[in-house]
Amino acid sequence: MSTFTLYAKNLRALRSLEWSPSGVSLLVGANGAGKSTALQALKFLRLAVDRDAAEAVNLAFGGYFDLRNRVAAEHAWIEIGIRIGNLDLRLRLVSVQGLTKSGEMTLHDGPTELFRGAAGRSQIAFLSPLDPAVAAFMNTILKMGIFHDPDISSLRGGSNIAHTQVLDSRGTNAITMLRGWFQRRPDRWRYDFVLTGLRAAFPKLITDLDFVEAGNTIAAQVYRPGSEMPAHLGSEANGVLTMLVLLCDLAAAEKGGIVAIDEPENSLHPYAIRLFVRLADQLARRNDLTVVLTTHSPVLLDAFNDTPEQIYVLDGMTEPAPVRLSEFKNPEWLRQFRLGELYADDGIVSNDDENVRG
Amino acid sequence: MKTSVGDTVKRIRFVVTGDLERKAIAASISALFPQTASDGKPVEWLRAQKVPAATTHRLTTSGPPSGTMKALARRVIAEAAEGEDGSPADLVICSGIV
């Protein structure tokens, strides 16, 4: 498993983040606490390694403006980094009057500096052939899957036939990916995982899937129980399409990989949320994945009633953040509650943060 | 029940149902009482915990307690038995307009 540590300093709401999740982990916090920013930091790292820092800022954070933490000094660096084993990749950005002026990437193996310079795959490509460990490290970063806001509206019209390599962060090419997995024997398990999950989540709605190609678009059809003819997937409920994208998010991960999903609960019935967590846990165990989920869902938190140590809290005060729930609150006290109920009652964190601490 | 940190201090926790009580009740009530307990130990007034949704809750005399009231009761018992911060309070007072 790629046990990793994500770092961020002075990045939006994250004054100081140092987070080492494992297995399936939840990240909770009030609105504006920095949950989505933490996931965007992972996306930024992937894009900075693949492309360059400026483009990564645009794609991961939507631009340069307001990137620096508001209480940080005016010329303080914004630092984002990831460590796996001894290898440590960090990017530093300096933001002046809301604009990011420059970026620098460093790569260390323990105390030894392997690289210092501009971000981008071409800049560090010469390192990879020299050291298999560095190549594996970079590959893990490049293969990180960071997903958010499934674009259900777009998916209803199908997926572009050409987008076959990497699952888009909003799942717009999920149907193309699914068909590719169906057609390639080594990837067939991914397709089976998604279909099995859909059947289990929606036993009254789906028994099988099929694909239809028209022009440069692939659409999916679903077979319902008792129905001879398939129906267009685009006509299915939001929850069905959301679940399909979420299952694809998991299935797309490579062994030992990292998957991050922002608020997966949206549009899902509690039954489907519980099932999704169960499937994520099974796949994480089978393929040594690290799966991190941000959430406000009491149902999702309830799925972790017996493992509060897998829940991390951004409380806006602790530095470095986040802190494990089992350290944030007395574990024996936590055991008196369903965690979802406690969260819903502002007993863990709240937008009204005076109510957070004992 | 666990021993409290209260070998040296007596801790009092309010569990309340409204924002005004949460913000003010500990400070207000503490001003009216001595700052030491009968055994001479100092009293610590902990920040009140709020359980939302109970303020406008309708109480009935028939039937089992509602989920909202059970949640309130659970918070009181948990604070007395375990303590949110790892030490149970010596006195838990549930205060709310229901």
GROMACS .gro file of C-alpha atoms in nm:
model
  456
    1MET     CA    1   0.000   0.000   0.000
    2SER     CA    2   0.120   0.347  -0.087
    3THR     CA    3   0.106   0.481   0.267
    4PHE     CA    4   0.156   0.846   0.200
    5THR     CA    5   0.172   1.171   0.387
    6LEU     CA    6   0.019   1.478   0.230
    7TYR     CA    7   0.155   1.815   0.335
    8ALA     CA    8   0.017   2.161   0.278
    9LYS     CA    9   0.110   2.493   0.428
   10ASN     CA   10  -0.065   2.827   0.389
   11LEU     CA   11  -0.302   2.682   0.131
   12ARG     CA   12  -0.643   2.846   0.154
   13ALA     CA   13  -0.806   2.729   0.480
   14LEU     CA   14  -0.519   2.487   0.546
   15ARG     CA   15  -0.263   2.669   0.756
   16SER     CA   16  -0.076   2.347   0.817
   17LEU     CA   17  -0.184   2.005   0.695
   18GLU     CA   18   0.000   1.680   0.757
   19TRP     CA   19  -0.214   1.379   0.683
   20SER     CA   20  -0.130   1.010   0.655
   21PRO     CA   21  -0.454   0.824   0.585
   22SER     CA   22  -0.469   0.450   0.521
   23GLY     CA   23  -0.729   0.200   0.408
   24VAL     CA   24  -1.062   0.377   0.371
   25SER     CA   25  -1.056   0.706   0.561
   26LEU     CA   26  -1.301   0.990   0.609
   27LEU     CA   27  -1.216   1.358   0.631
   28VAL     CA   28  -1.477   1.570   0.808
   29GLY     CA   29  -1.497   1.935   0.902
   30ALA     CA   30  -1.721   2.236   0.894
   31ASN     CA   31  -1.793   2.414   0.568
   32GLY     CA   32  -1.479   2.599   0.466
   33ALA     CA   33  -1.249   2.393   0.688
   34GLY     CA   34  -1.040   2.281   0.389
   35LYS     CA   35  -1.163   1.929   0.310
   36SER     CA   36  -1.198   1.986  -0.061
   37THR     CA   37  -0.875   2.187  -0.063
   38ALA     CA   38  -0.691   1.885   0.079
   39LEU     CA   39  -0.815   1.676  -0.212
   40GLN     CA   40  -0.735   1.953  -0.456
   41ALA     CA   41  -0.381   1.951  -0.317
   42LEU     CA   42  -0.347   1.588  -0.428
   43LYS     CA   43  -0.481   1.678  -0.771
   44PHE     CA   44  -0.239   1.971  -0.787
   45LEU     CA   45   0.056   1.742  -0.715
   46ARG     CA   46  -0.046   1.499  -0.987
   47LEU     CA   47  -0.090   1.776  -1.241
   48ALA     CA   48   0.229   1.957  -1.140
   49VAL     CA   49   0.429   1.640  -1.195
   50ASP     CA   50   0.249   1.565  -1.521
   51ARG     CA   51   0.247   1.920  -1.660
   52ASP     CA   52   0.370   2.232  -1.477
   53ALA     CA   53   0.292   2.431  -1.165
   54ALA     CA   54   0.097   2.711  -1.332
   55GLU     CA   55  -0.134   2.477  -1.520
   56ALA     CA   56  -0.172   2.262  -1.210
   57VAL     CA   57  -0.285   2.567  -1.010
   58ASN     CA   58  -0.540   2.652  -1.276
   59LEU     CA   59  -0.677   2.300  -1.310
   60ALA     CA   60  -0.671   2.198  -0.944
   61PHE     CA   61  -0.764   2.525  -0.772
   62GLY     CA   62  -0.942   2.710  -1.049
   63GLY     CA   63  -0.672   2.976  -1.065
   64TYR     CA   64  -0.423   3.167  -0.858
   65PHE     CA   65  -0.649   3.407  -0.676
   66ASP     CA   66  -0.683   3.375  -0.299
   67LEU     CA   67  -0.465   3.069  -0.288
   68ARG     CA   68  -0.265   3.175   0.017
   69ASN     CA   69  -0.408   3.131   0.365
   70ARG     CA   70  -0.555   3.460   0.480
   71VAL     CA   71  -0.363   3.479   0.804
   72ALA     CA   72  -0.030   3.379   0.649
   73ALA     CA   73   0.235   3.649   0.602
   74GLU     CA   74   0.212   3.833   0.272
   75HIS     CA   75   0.519   3.670   0.118
   76ALA     CA   76   0.485   3.332   0.289
   77TRP     CA   77   0.535   3.028   0.069
   78ILE     CA   78   0.247   2.805  -0.016
   79GLU     CA   79   0.388   2.455   0.014
   80ILE     CA   80   0.225   2.134  -0.106
   81GLY     CA   81   0.400   1.801  -0.085
   82ILE     CA   82   0.369   1.428  -0.061
   83ARG     CA   83   0.593   1.170   0.101
   84ILE     CA   84   0.590   0.797   0.038
   85GLY     CA   85   0.861   0.606   0.222
   86ASN     CA   86   1.179   0.812   0.206
   87LEU     CA   87   1.081   0.998  -0.110
   88ASP     CA   88   0.944   1.343  -0.060
   89LEU     CA   89   0.815   1.571  -0.336
   90ARG     CA   90   0.732   1.931  -0.254
   91LEU     CA   91   0.616   2.228  -0.452
   92ARG     CA   92   0.649   2.580  -0.324
   93LEU     CA   93   0.452   2.867  -0.464
   94VAL     CA   94   0.478   3.227  -0.362
   95SER     CA   95   0.162   3.428  -0.387
   96VAL     CA   96   0.168   3.807  -0.383
   97GLN     CA   97  -0.154   4.006  -0.372
   98GLY     CA   98  -0.350   3.698  -0.466
   99LEU     CA   99  -0.128   3.607  -0.759
  100THR     CA  100   0.108   3.314  -0.757
  101LYS     CA  101   0.441   3.439  -0.879
  102SER     CA  102   0.665   3.138  -0.903
  103GLY     CA  103   0.685   2.769  -0.836
  104GLU     CA  104   0.970   2.541  -0.740
  105MET     CA  105   0.970   2.165  -0.707
  106THR     CA  106   1.207   1.960  -0.496
  107LEU     CA  107   1.247   1.585  -0.467
  108HIS     CA  108   1.432   1.433  -0.175
  109ASP     CA  109   1.529   1.079  -0.086
  110GLY     CA  110   1.559   1.117   0.289
  111PRO     CA  111   1.805   1.404   0.341
  112THR     CA  112   1.947   1.374  -0.012
  113GLU     CA  113   1.818   1.620  -0.265
  114LEU     CA  114   1.754   1.448  -0.600
  115PHE     CA  115   1.599   1.735  -0.788
  116ARG     CA  116   1.530   2.106  -0.758
  117GLY     CA  117   1.372   2.307  -1.035
  118ALA     CA  118   1.055   2.379  -1.223
  119ALA     CA  119   0.768   2.133  -1.197
  120GLY     CA  120   0.676   1.903  -1.482
  121ARG     CA  121   0.726   1.554  -1.612
  122SER     CA  122   0.988   1.664  -1.865
  123GLN     CA  123   1.194   1.826  -1.589
  124ILE     CA  124   1.229   1.513  -1.382
  125ALA     CA  125   1.198   1.246  -1.647
  126PHE     CA  126   1.572   1.190  -1.643
  127LEU     CA  127   1.552   1.071  -1.285
  128SER     CA  128   1.302   0.794  -1.335
  129PRO     CA  129   1.509   0.549  -1.540
  130LEU     CA  130   1.792   0.579  -1.294
  131ASP     CA  131   1.605   0.467  -0.989
  132PRO     CA  132   1.311   0.225  -0.991
  133ALA     CA  133   1.198   0.355  -0.652
  134VAL     CA  134   1.173   0.709  -0.787
  135ALA     CA  135   0.992   0.582  -1.096
  136ALA     CA  136   0.741   0.394  -0.879
  137PHE     CA  137   0.695   0.701  -0.659
  138MET     CA  138   0.628   0.925  -0.957
  139ASN     CA  139   0.396   0.665  -1.108
  140THR     CA  140   0.192   0.651  -0.787
  141ILE     CA  141   0.153   1.029  -0.797
  142LEU     CA  142   0.063   1.031  -1.166
  143LYS     CA  143  -0.196   0.756  -1.112
  144MET     CA  144  -0.369   0.918  -0.814
  145GLY     CA  145  -0.741   0.943  -0.879
  146ILE     CA  146  -0.903   1.256  -0.741
  147PHE     CA  147  -1.276   1.278  -0.806
  148HIS     CA  148  -1.544   1.533  -0.732
  149ASP     CA  149  -1.882   1.661  -0.853
  150PRO     CA  150  -1.982   1.377  -1.089
  151ASP     CA  151  -2.106   1.540  -1.410
  152ILE     CA  152  -2.429   1.347  -1.432
  153SER     CA  153  -2.581   1.582  -1.684
  154SER     CA  154  -2.299   1.524  -1.931
  155LEU     CA  155  -2.297   1.150  -1.866
  156ARG     CA  156  -2.663   1.122  -1.960
  157GLY     CA  157  -2.559   1.201  -2.316
  158GLY     CA  158  -2.287   0.934  -2.315
  159SER     CA  159  -1.906   0.955  -2.311
  160ASN     CA  160  -1.658   1.058  -2.576
  161ILE     CA  161  -1.520   0.751  -2.748
  162ALA     CA  162  -1.167   0.889  -2.760
  163HIS     CA  163  -1.120   0.933  -2.384
  164THR     CA  164  -1.007   0.584  -2.300
  165GLN     CA  165  -0.695   0.621  -2.088
  166VAL     CA  166  -0.768   0.802  -1.763
  167LEU     CA  167  -1.098   0.845  -1.583
  168ASP     CA  168  -1.188   1.213  -1.575
  169SER     CA  169  -1.216   1.373  -1.229
  170ARG     CA  170  -1.589   1.431  -1.289
  171GLY     CA  171  -1.650   1.092  -1.447
  172THR     CA  172  -1.756   1.227  -1.785
  173ASN     CA  173  -1.583   0.940  -1.968
  174ALA     CA  174  -1.702   0.668  -1.728
  175ILE     CA  175  -1.896   0.487  -1.999
  176THR     CA  176  -1.597   0.480  -2.236
  177MET     CA  177  -1.379   0.348  -1.954
  178LEU     CA  178  -1.637   0.085  -1.865
  179ARG     CA  179  -1.660  -0.045  -2.219
  180GLY     CA  180  -1.281  -0.054  -2.244
  181TRP     CA  181  -1.264  -0.259  -1.924
  182PHE     CA  182  -1.532  -0.490  -2.057
  183GLN     CA  183  -1.336  -0.548  -2.377
  184ARG     CA  184  -0.990  -0.600  -2.225
  185ARG     CA  185  -0.956  -0.926  -2.039
  186PRO     CA  186  -0.698  -0.800  -1.784
  187ASP     CA  187  -0.936  -0.518  -1.697
  188ARG     CA  188  -1.256  -0.721  -1.701
  189TRP     CA  189  -1.259  -0.738  -1.321
  190ARG     CA  190  -1.304  -0.361  -1.313
  191TYR     CA  191  -1.617  -0.386  -1.526
  192ASP     CA  192  -1.743  -0.675  -1.313
  193PHE     CA  193  -1.680  -0.473  -0.996
  194VAL     CA  194  -1.890  -0.183  -1.127
  195LEU     CA  195  -2.172  -0.401  -1.255
  196THR     CA  196  -2.184  -0.610  -0.937
  197GLY     CA  197  -2.194  -0.292  -0.732
  198LEU     CA  198  -2.474  -0.143  -0.940
  199ARG     CA  199  -2.679  -0.462  -0.916
  200ALA     CA  200  -2.634  -0.469  -0.539
  201ALA     CA  201  -2.715  -0.100  -0.496
  202PHE     CA  202  -3.019  -0.104  -0.723
  203PRO     CA  203  -3.155  -0.460  -0.724
  204LYS     CA  204  -3.490  -0.345  -0.862
  205LEU     CA  205  -3.337  -0.139  -1.141
  206ILE     CA  206  -3.036  -0.310  -1.296
  207THR     CA  207  -2.942  -0.662  -1.397
  208ASP     CA  208  -2.699  -0.593  -1.680
  209LEU     CA  209  -2.533  -0.327  -1.893
  210ASP     CA  210  -2.474  -0.288  -2.264
  211PHE     CA  211  -2.309  -0.027  -2.483
  212VAL     CA  212  -2.417   0.154  -2.796
  213GLU     CA  213  -2.180   0.351  -3.016
  214ALA     CA  214  -2.298   0.643  -3.224
  215GLY     CA  215  -2.048   0.871  -3.394
  216ASN     CA  216  -1.785   0.965  -3.139
  217THR     CA  217  -2.011   0.889  -2.842
  218ILE     CA  218  -2.064   0.574  -2.640
  219ALA     CA  219  -2.389   0.543  -2.449
  220ALA     CA  220  -2.483   0.270  -2.204
  221GLN     CA  221  -2.805   0.077  -2.177
  222VAL     CA  222  -2.938  -0.099  -1.871
  223TYR     CA  223  -3.140  -0.417  -1.851
  224ARG     CA  224  -3.403  -0.408  -1.582
  225PRO     CA  225  -3.535  -0.716  -1.404
  226GLY     CA  226  -3.820  -0.867  -1.603
  227SER     CA  227  -3.771  -0.639  -1.901
  228GLU     CA  228  -3.668  -0.784  -2.235
  229MET     CA  229  -3.550  -0.464  -2.393
  230PRO     CA  230  -3.277  -0.240  -2.253
  231ALA     CA  231  -3.337   0.118  -2.148
  232HIS     CA  232  -3.108   0.415  -2.202
  233LEU     CA  233  -2.881   0.471  -1.900
  234GLY     CA  234  -2.926   0.844  -1.951
  235SER     CA  235  -3.285   0.809  -1.838
  236GLU     CA  236  -3.194   0.653  -1.505
  237ALA     CA  237  -3.208   0.830  -1.169
  238ASN     CA  238  -2.929   1.062  -1.054
  239GLY     CA  239  -2.833   0.811  -0.788
  240VAL     CA  240  -2.777   0.535  -1.045
  241LEU     CA  241  -2.545   0.750  -1.253
  242THR     CA  242  -2.367   0.881  -0.944
  243MET     CA  243  -2.310   0.529  -0.815
  244LEU     CA  244  -2.180   0.422  -1.155
  245VAL     CA  245  -1.924   0.704  -1.151
  246LEU     CA  246  -1.824   0.632  -0.789
  247LEU     CA  247  -1.770   0.264  -0.862
  248CYS     CA  248  -1.565   0.357  -1.168
  249ASP     CA  249  -1.357   0.591  -0.947
  250LEU     CA  250  -1.265   0.291  -0.734
  251ALA     CA  251  -1.228   0.044  -1.020
  252ALA     CA  252  -0.993   0.273  -1.211
  253ALA     CA  253  -0.730   0.260  -0.935
  254GLU     CA  254  -0.413   0.060  -0.982
  255LYS     CA  255  -0.289  -0.179  -0.713
  256GLY     CA  256  -0.141   0.017  -0.423
  257GLY     CA  257  -0.297   0.335  -0.558
  258ILE     CA  258  -0.459   0.637  -0.403
  259VAL     CA  259  -0.822   0.734  -0.462
  260ALA     CA  260  -0.979   1.051  -0.323
  261ILE     CA  261  -1.347   1.134  -0.362
  262ASP     CA  262  -1.512   1.457  -0.251
  263GLU     CA  263  -1.851   1.404  -0.084
  264PRO     CA  264  -1.952   1.078  -0.253
  265GLU     CA  265  -2.288   1.075  -0.072
  266ASN     CA  266  -2.458   1.328  -0.296
  267SER     CA  267  -2.768   1.187  -0.472
  268LEU     CA  268  -2.736   0.847  -0.302
  269HIS     CA  269  -2.994   0.674  -0.084
  270PRO     CA  270  -2.848   0.563   0.253
  271TYR     CA  271  -2.867   0.203   0.130
  272ALA     CA  272  -2.638   0.287  -0.160
  273ILE     CA  273  -2.403   0.493   0.060
  274ARG     CA  274  -2.355   0.201   0.299
  275LEU     CA  275  -2.297  -0.035   0.010
  276PHE     CA  276  -2.047   0.201  -0.150
  277VAL     CA  277  -1.841   0.213   0.171
  278ARG     CA  278  -1.850  -0.166   0.196
  279LEU     CA  279  -1.734  -0.206  -0.163
  280ALA     CA  280  -1.464   0.058  -0.118
  281ASP     CA  281  -1.339  -0.127   0.188
  282GLN     CA  282  -1.337  -0.462   0.008
  283LEU     CA  283  -1.149  -0.325  -0.292
  284ALA     CA  284  -0.907  -0.130  -0.073
  285ARG     CA  285  -0.819  -0.453   0.109
  286ARG     CA  286  -0.794  -0.659  -0.206
  287ASN     CA  287  -0.584  -0.409  -0.403
  288ASP     CA  288  -0.399  -0.231  -0.122
  289LEU     CA  289  -0.567   0.098  -0.201
  290THR     CA  290  -0.582   0.408   0.009
  291VAL     CA  291  -0.928   0.558  -0.032
  292VAL     CA  292  -1.001   0.898   0.119
  293LEU     CA  293  -1.351   1.041   0.129
  294THR     CA  294  -1.461   1.384   0.243
  295THR     CA  295  -1.812   1.391   0.376
  296HIS     CA  296  -2.091   1.560   0.567
  297SER     CA  297  -2.304   1.246   0.559
  298PRO     CA  298  -2.423   1.104   0.892
  299VAL     CA  299  -2.489   0.776   0.709
  300LEU     CA  300  -2.129   0.759   0.593
  301LEU     CA  301  -2.002   0.840   0.942
  302ASP     CA  302  -2.223   0.569   1.088
  303ALA     CA  303  -2.040   0.319   0.868
  304PHE     CA  304  -1.732   0.402   1.076
  305ASN     CA  305  -1.890   0.361   1.421
  306ASP     CA  306  -1.648   0.083   1.507
  307THR     CA  307  -1.343   0.250   1.354
  308PRO     CA  308  -1.337   0.616   1.462
  309GLU     CA  309  -0.960   0.612   1.413
  310GLN     CA  310  -1.028   0.608   1.038
  311ILE     CA  311  -1.207   0.943   1.063
  312TYR     CA  312  -0.996   1.259   1.047
  313VAL     CA  313  -1.119   1.597   1.165
  314LEU     CA  314  -1.034   1.941   1.033
  315ASP     CA  315  -1.137   2.155   1.328
  316GLY     CA  316  -0.980   2.483   1.217
  317MET     CA  317  -0.765   2.501   1.528
  318THR     CA  318  -0.534   2.201   1.551
  319GLU     CA  319  -0.201   2.232   1.371
  320PRO     CA  320  -0.093   2.035   1.191
  321ALA     CA  321  -0.436   1.918   1.085
  322PRO     CA  322  -0.623   1.691   1.059
  323VAL     CA  323  -0.653   1.501   1.384
  324ARG     CA  324  -0.793   1.151   1.421
  325LEU     CA  325  -1.142   1.154   1.570
  326SER     CA  326  -1.026   0.897   1.827
  327GLU     CA  327  -0.768   1.153   1.944
  328PHE     CA  328  -0.992   1.457   1.901
  329LYS     CA  329  -1.256   1.316   2.136
  330ASN     CA  330  -1.242   1.063   2.414
  331PRO     CA  331  -1.296   0.724   2.240
  332GLU     CA  332  -1.503   0.593   2.532
  333TRP     CA  333  -1.726   0.899   2.508
  334LEU     CA  334  -1.758   0.845   2.131
  335ARG     CA  335  -1.869   0.488   2.190
  336GLN     CA  336  -2.187   0.616   2.355
  337PHE     CA  337  -2.313   0.747   2.022
  338ARG     CA  338  -2.373   0.666   1.663
  339LEU     CA  339  -2.114   0.888   1.500
  340GLY     CA  340  -2.356   1.008   1.234
  341GLU     CA  341  -2.601   1.121   1.498
  342LEU     CA  342  -2.324   1.291   1.692
  343TYR     CA  343  -2.206   1.469   1.377
  344ALA     CA  344  -2.559   1.576   1.291
  345ASP     CA  345  -2.595   1.716   1.645
  346ASP     CA  346  -2.278   1.929   1.607
  347GLY     CA  347  -2.100   1.700   1.854
  348ILE     CA  348  -1.787   1.654   1.641
  349VAL     CA  349  -1.745   1.975   1.442
  350SER     CA  350  -1.984   2.249   1.354
  351ASN     CA  351  -1.999   2.559   1.140
  352ASP     CA  352  -2.055   2.730   1.474
  353ASP     CA  353  -1.715   2.629   1.602
  354GLU     CA  354  -1.759   2.742   1.961
  355ASN     CA  355  -1.962   2.428   2.001
  356VAL     CA  356  -1.679   2.204   1.889
  357ARG     CA  357  -1.446   2.188   2.184
  358GLY     CA  358  -1.502   2.063   2.535
  359MET     CA  359  -1.823   0.541   3.669
  360LYS     CA  360  -1.474   0.677   3.613
  361THR     CA  361  -1.281   0.882   3.861
  362SER     CA  362  -1.276   1.243   3.751
  363VAL     CA  363  -0.981   1.477   3.736
  364GLY     CA  364  -1.181   1.605   4.019
  365ASP     CA  365  -0.951   1.484   4.290
  366THR     CA  366  -0.827   1.838   4.265
  367VAL     CA  367  -1.115   2.017   4.096
  368LYS     CA  368  -1.490   1.978   4.061
  369ARG     CA  369  -1.612   2.001   3.704
  370ILE     CA  370  -1.962   2.105   3.605
  371ARG     CA  371  -2.095   2.062   3.253
  372PHE     CA  372  -2.420   2.199   3.113
  373VAL     CA  373  -2.587   2.017   2.827
  374VAL     CA  374  -2.819   2.266   2.663
  375THR     CA  375  -3.052   2.295   2.369
  376GLY     CA  376  -3.014   2.655   2.254
  377ASP     CA  377  -2.746   2.895   2.134
  378LEU     CA  378  -2.806   3.155   2.405
  379GLU     CA  379  -2.764   2.899   2.681
  380ARG     CA  380  -2.457   2.756   2.516
  381LYS     CA  381  -2.289   3.092   2.502
  382ALA     CA  382  -2.395   3.233   2.839
  383ILE     CA  383  -2.527   2.982   3.089
  384ALA     CA  384  -2.200   2.863   3.239
  385ALA     CA  385  -2.068   3.216   3.281
  386SER     CA  386  -2.400   3.345   3.420
  387ILE     CA  387  -2.467   3.065   3.666
  388SER     CA  388  -2.109   3.045   3.784
  389ALA     CA  389  -2.127   3.409   3.892
  390LEU     CA  390  -2.403   3.320   4.138
  391PHE     CA  391  -2.226   3.029   4.304
  392PRO     CA  392  -1.911   2.998   4.512
  393GLN     CA  393  -1.600   2.910   4.317
  394THR     CA  394  -1.520   2.630   4.557
  395ALA     CA  395  -1.715   2.316   4.637
  396SER     CA  396  -1.817   2.214   4.989
  397ASP     CA  397  -1.498   2.012   5.021
  398GLY     CA  398  -1.290   2.317   4.939
  399LYS     CA  399  -1.193   2.209   4.589
  400PRO     CA  400  -1.218   2.472   4.314
  401VAL     CA  401  -1.506   2.444   4.070
  402GLU     CA  402  -1.442   2.439   3.696
  403TRP     CA  403  -1.738   2.539   3.480
  404LEU     CA  404  -1.690   2.363   3.150
  405ARG     CA  405  -1.811   2.501   2.820
  406ALA     CA  406  -2.171   2.401   2.762
  407GLN     CA  407  -2.249   2.133   2.505
  408LYS     CA  408  -2.542   2.196   2.279
  409VAL     CA  409  -2.772   1.930   2.135
  410PRO     CA  410  -2.966   2.092   1.851
  411ALA     CA  411  -3.325   2.020   1.755
  412ALA     CA  412  -3.448   1.978   2.110
  413THR     CA  413  -3.551   2.340   2.173
  414THR     CA  414  -3.878   2.325   1.987
  415HIS     CA  415  -3.937   1.961   2.063
  416ARG     CA  416  -4.285   1.864   2.184
  417LEU     CA  417  -4.289   1.651   2.497
  418THR     CA  418  -4.567   1.402   2.552
  419THR     CA  419  -4.659   1.202   2.858
  420SER     CA  420  -4.767   0.897   2.667
  421GLY     CA  421  -4.551   0.662   2.469
  422PRO     CA  422  -4.177   0.605   2.476
  423PRO     CA  423  -3.931   0.896   2.467
  424SER     CA  424  -3.863   1.042   2.125
  425GLY     CA  425  -3.534   1.003   1.942
  426THR     CA  426  -3.453   1.368   2.012
  427MET     CA  427  -3.495   1.325   2.387
  428LYS     CA  428  -3.295   1.003   2.378
  429ALA     CA  429  -3.014   1.190   2.201
  430LEU     CA  430  -3.023   1.455   2.474
  431ALA     CA  431  -3.018   1.187   2.743
  432ARG     CA  432  -2.731   1.005   2.574
  433ARG     CA  433  -2.525   1.323   2.572
  434VAL     CA  434  -2.588   1.377   2.944
  435ILE     CA  435  -2.505   1.017   3.035
  436ALA     CA  436  -2.195   1.011   2.816
  437GLU     CA  437  -2.065   1.327   2.978
  438ALA     CA  438  -2.125   1.188   3.327
  439ALA     CA  439  -1.986   0.844   3.247
  440GLU     CA  440  -1.692   0.917   3.016
  441GLY     CA  441  -1.647   1.285   2.936
  442GLU     CA  442  -1.589   1.434   2.594
  443ASP     CA  443  -1.235   1.534   2.688
  444GLY     CA  444  -1.149   1.209   2.863
  445SER     CA  445  -1.264   1.299   3.215
  446PRO     CA  446  -1.626   1.272   3.324
  447ALA     CA  447  -1.784   1.578   3.474
  448ASP     CA  448  -1.867   1.563   3.844
  449LEU     CA  449  -2.202   1.725   3.780
  450VAL     CA  450  -2.395   1.736   3.452
  451ILE     CA  451  -2.691   1.969   3.429
  452CYS     CA  452  -2.933   1.938   3.141
  453SER     CA  453  -3.088   2.274   3.077
  454GLY     CA  454  -3.325   2.350   2.797
  455ILE     CA  455  -3.656   2.494   2.692
  456VAL     CA  456  -3.848   2.210   2.538
   0.00000   0.00000   0.00000
